Short mmCIF file of C-alpha atoms in Angstrom, two decimals:
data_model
loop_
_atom_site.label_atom_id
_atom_site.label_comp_id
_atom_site.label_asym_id
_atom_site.label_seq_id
_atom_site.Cartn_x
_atom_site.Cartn_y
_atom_site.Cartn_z
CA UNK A 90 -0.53 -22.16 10.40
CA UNK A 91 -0.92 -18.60 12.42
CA UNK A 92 -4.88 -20.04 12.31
CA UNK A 93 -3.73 -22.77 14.49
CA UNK A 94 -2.65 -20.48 16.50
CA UNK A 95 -5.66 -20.08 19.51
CA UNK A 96 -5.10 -16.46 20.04
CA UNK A 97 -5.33 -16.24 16.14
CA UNK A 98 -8.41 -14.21 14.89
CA UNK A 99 -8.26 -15.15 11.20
CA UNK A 100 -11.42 -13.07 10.39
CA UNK A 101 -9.17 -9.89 11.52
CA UNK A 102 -5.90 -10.24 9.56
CA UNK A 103 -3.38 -7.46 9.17
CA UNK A 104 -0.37 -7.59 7.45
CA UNK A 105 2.28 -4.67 7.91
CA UNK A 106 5.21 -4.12 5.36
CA UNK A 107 8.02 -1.85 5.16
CA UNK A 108 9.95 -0.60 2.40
CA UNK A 109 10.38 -4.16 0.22
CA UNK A 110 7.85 -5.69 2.78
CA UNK A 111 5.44 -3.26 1.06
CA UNK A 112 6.91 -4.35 -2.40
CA UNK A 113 5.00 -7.59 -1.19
CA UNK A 114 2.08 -6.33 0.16
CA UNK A 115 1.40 -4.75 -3.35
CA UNK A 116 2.38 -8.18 -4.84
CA UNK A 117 -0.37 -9.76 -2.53
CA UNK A 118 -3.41 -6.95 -3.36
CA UNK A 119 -2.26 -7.60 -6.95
CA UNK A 120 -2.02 -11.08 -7.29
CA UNK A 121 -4.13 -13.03 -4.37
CA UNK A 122 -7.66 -13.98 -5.16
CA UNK A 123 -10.65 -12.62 -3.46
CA UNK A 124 -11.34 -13.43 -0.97
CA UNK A 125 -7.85 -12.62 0.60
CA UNK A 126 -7.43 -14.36 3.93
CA UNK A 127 -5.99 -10.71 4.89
CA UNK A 128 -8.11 -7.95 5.77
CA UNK A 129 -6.20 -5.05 6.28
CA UNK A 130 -2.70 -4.23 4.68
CA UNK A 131 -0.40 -1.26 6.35
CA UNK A 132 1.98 -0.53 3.61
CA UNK A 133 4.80 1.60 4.47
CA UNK A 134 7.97 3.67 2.65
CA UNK A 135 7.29 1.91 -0.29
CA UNK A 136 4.76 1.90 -4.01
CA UNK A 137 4.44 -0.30 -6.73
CA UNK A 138 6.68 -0.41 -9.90
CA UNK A 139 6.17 0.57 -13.24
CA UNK A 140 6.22 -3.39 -14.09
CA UNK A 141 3.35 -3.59 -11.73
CA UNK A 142 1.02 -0.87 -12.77
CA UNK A 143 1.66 0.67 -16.43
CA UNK A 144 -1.03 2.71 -18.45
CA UNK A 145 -3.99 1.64 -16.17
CA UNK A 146 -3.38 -2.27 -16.49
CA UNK A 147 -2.28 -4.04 -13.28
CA UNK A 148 0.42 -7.21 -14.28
CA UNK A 149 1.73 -9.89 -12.54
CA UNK A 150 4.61 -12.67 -13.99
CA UNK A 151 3.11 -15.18 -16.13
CA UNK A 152 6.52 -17.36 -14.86
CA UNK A 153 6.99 -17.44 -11.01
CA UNK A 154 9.04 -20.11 -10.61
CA UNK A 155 11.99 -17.44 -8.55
CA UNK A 156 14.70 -18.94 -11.28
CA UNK A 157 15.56 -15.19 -12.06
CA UNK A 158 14.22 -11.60 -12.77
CA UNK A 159 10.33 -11.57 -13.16
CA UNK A 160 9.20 -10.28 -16.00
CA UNK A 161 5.51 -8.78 -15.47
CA UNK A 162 4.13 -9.65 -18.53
CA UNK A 163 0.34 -10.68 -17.79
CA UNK A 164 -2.62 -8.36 -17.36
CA UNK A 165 -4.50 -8.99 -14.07
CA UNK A 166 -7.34 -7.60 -12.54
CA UNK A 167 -7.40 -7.44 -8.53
CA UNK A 168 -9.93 -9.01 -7.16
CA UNK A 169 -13.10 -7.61 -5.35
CA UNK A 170 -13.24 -6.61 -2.83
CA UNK A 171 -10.39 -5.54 -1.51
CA UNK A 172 -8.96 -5.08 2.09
CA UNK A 173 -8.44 -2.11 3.94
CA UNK A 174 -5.86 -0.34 3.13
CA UNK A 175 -3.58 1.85 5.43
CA UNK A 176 -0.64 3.55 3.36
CA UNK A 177 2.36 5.72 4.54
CA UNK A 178 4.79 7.25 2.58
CA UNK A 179 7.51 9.95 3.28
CA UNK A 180 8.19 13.05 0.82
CA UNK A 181 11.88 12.86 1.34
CA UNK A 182 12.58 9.22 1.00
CA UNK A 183 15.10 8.97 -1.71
CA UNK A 184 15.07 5.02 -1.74
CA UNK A 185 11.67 5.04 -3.11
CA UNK A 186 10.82 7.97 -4.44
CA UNK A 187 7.35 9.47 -3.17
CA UNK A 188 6.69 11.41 -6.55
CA UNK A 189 7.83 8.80 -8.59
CA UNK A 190 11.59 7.73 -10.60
CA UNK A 191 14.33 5.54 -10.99
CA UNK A 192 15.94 3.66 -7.71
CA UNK A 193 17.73 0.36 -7.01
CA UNK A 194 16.95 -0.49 -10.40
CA UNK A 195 13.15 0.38 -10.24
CA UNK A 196 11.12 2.33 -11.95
CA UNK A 197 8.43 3.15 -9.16
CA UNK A 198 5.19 5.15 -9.49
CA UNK A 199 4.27 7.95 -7.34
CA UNK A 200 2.45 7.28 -3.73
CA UNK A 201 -1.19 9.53 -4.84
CA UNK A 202 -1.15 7.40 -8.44
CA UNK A 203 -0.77 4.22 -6.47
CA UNK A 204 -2.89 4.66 -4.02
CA UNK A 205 -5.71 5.69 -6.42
CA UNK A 206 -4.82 3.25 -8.54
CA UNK A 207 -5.94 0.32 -6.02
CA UNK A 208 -8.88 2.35 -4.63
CA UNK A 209 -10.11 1.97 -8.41
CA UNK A 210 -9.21 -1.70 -8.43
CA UNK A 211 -11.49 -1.91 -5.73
CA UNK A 212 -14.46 -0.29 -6.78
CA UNK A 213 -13.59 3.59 -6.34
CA UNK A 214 -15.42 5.54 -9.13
CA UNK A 215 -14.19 9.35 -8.82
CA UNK A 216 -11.50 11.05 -9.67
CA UNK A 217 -7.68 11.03 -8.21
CA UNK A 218 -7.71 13.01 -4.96
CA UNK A 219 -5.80 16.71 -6.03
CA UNK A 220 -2.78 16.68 -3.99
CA UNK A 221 -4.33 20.48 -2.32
CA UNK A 222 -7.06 18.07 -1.41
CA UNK A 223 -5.67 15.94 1.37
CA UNK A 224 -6.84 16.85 4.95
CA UNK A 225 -4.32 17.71 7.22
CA UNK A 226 -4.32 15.73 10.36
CA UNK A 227 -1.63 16.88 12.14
CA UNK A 228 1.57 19.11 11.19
CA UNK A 229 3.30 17.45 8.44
CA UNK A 230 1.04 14.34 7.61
CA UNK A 231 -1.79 14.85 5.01
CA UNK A 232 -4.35 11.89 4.20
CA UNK A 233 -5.78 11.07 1.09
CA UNK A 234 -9.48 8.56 1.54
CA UNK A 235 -10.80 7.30 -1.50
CA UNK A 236 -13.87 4.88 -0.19
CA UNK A 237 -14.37 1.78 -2.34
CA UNK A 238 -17.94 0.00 -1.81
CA UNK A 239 -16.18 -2.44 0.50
CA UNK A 240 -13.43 -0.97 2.86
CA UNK A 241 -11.68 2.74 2.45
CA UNK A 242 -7.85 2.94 0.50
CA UNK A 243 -6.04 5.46 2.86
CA UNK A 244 -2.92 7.36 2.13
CA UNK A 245 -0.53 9.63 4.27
CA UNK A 246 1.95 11.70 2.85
CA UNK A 247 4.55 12.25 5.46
CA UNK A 248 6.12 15.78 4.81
CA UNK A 249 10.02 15.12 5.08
CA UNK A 250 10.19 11.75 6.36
CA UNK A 251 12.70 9.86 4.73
CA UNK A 252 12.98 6.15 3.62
CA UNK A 253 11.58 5.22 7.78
CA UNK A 254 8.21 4.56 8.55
CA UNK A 255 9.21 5.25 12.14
CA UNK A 256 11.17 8.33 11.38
CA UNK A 257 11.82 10.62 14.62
CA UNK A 258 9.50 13.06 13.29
CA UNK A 259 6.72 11.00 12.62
CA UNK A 260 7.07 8.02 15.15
CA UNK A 261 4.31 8.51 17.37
CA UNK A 262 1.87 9.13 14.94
CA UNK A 263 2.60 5.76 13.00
CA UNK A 264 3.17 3.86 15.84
CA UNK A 265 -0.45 5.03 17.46
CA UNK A 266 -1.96 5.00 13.96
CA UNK A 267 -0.82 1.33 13.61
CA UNK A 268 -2.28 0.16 17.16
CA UNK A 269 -5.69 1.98 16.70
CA UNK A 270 -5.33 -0.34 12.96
CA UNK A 271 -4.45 -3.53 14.50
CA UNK A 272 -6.61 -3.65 17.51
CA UNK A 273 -9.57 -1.79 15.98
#
């Protein structure tokens, strides 16, 4: 329906998540055939779960019919190639951990893994980024750019910003970061 829409530019689609908005993103890179009618994701505050992304294997539920807990039981394989990807994560957030653990329930894997694991899923070939090898781009936010043959996975670690993708310290940056994203 947003195609409909005459302003619409469907060959320029970017979806921004926050915190269980990114849980869905992550659901969509995961699960949605290529090609994706999105073409940029910003993911924010938020990684996948353990059920998602275990021992290299990517899984999705093999029931979805939303009658209770899904149980990720089926190996998938992301399809290529993949969008853009624009991710930002806080070192503080104790909601979703950035390092990885246990919360609400979830066992979440850290921000680097899960970045690098979708920049493989999407052609990457290195190795994981070392977390000394991020490049500082301002005081406080390091990125991580693994560049797939298709589009580049990008990754921010946000030194003490909490469970906020707009945190105080921080707000400008995303906000400008986001713009310069959308608008291109």
């Amino acid at each position: 329906q947003v195609g409909e829409i005459q302003q619409a530019d469907m060959d320029d689609v970017t979806i921004f998540g926050t915190s269980n908005g990114a849980g869905m993103i992550y659901r969509l890179l995961i699960e949605v055939a290529a090609p994706r009618p999105f073409h940029k994701v910003i993911p924010t505050v938020s990684t996948m779960a353990e059920d998602q992304y275990r021992g290299g294997i990517f899984y999705t539920p093999s029931n979805q019919n939303n009658t209770g807990d899904n149980v990720y039981d089926q190996a998938i394989v992301p399809g290529k190639p993949g969008p853009e990807i624009h991710y930002f994560h806080g070192t503080a957030d104790r909601t979703v951990p950035y390092e990885a653990g246990t919360s609400l329930g979830v066992n979440f894997i850290g921000a680097q893994e899960a970045t690098y694991a979708l920049a493989q899923a999407f052609g990457y070939e290195g190795a994981q980024l070392a977390d000394a090898a991020g490049v500082t781009v301002q005081t406080g936010v390091t990125k991580y750019e693994y560049s797939t043959p298709d589009k580049s996975v990008i990754h921010y670690k946000m030194t003490d910003m909490g469970h906020n993708a707009f945190d105080p310290l921080y707000s400008d940056f995303v906000q400008d970061y986001i713009k310069t994203v959308v608008e291109g």
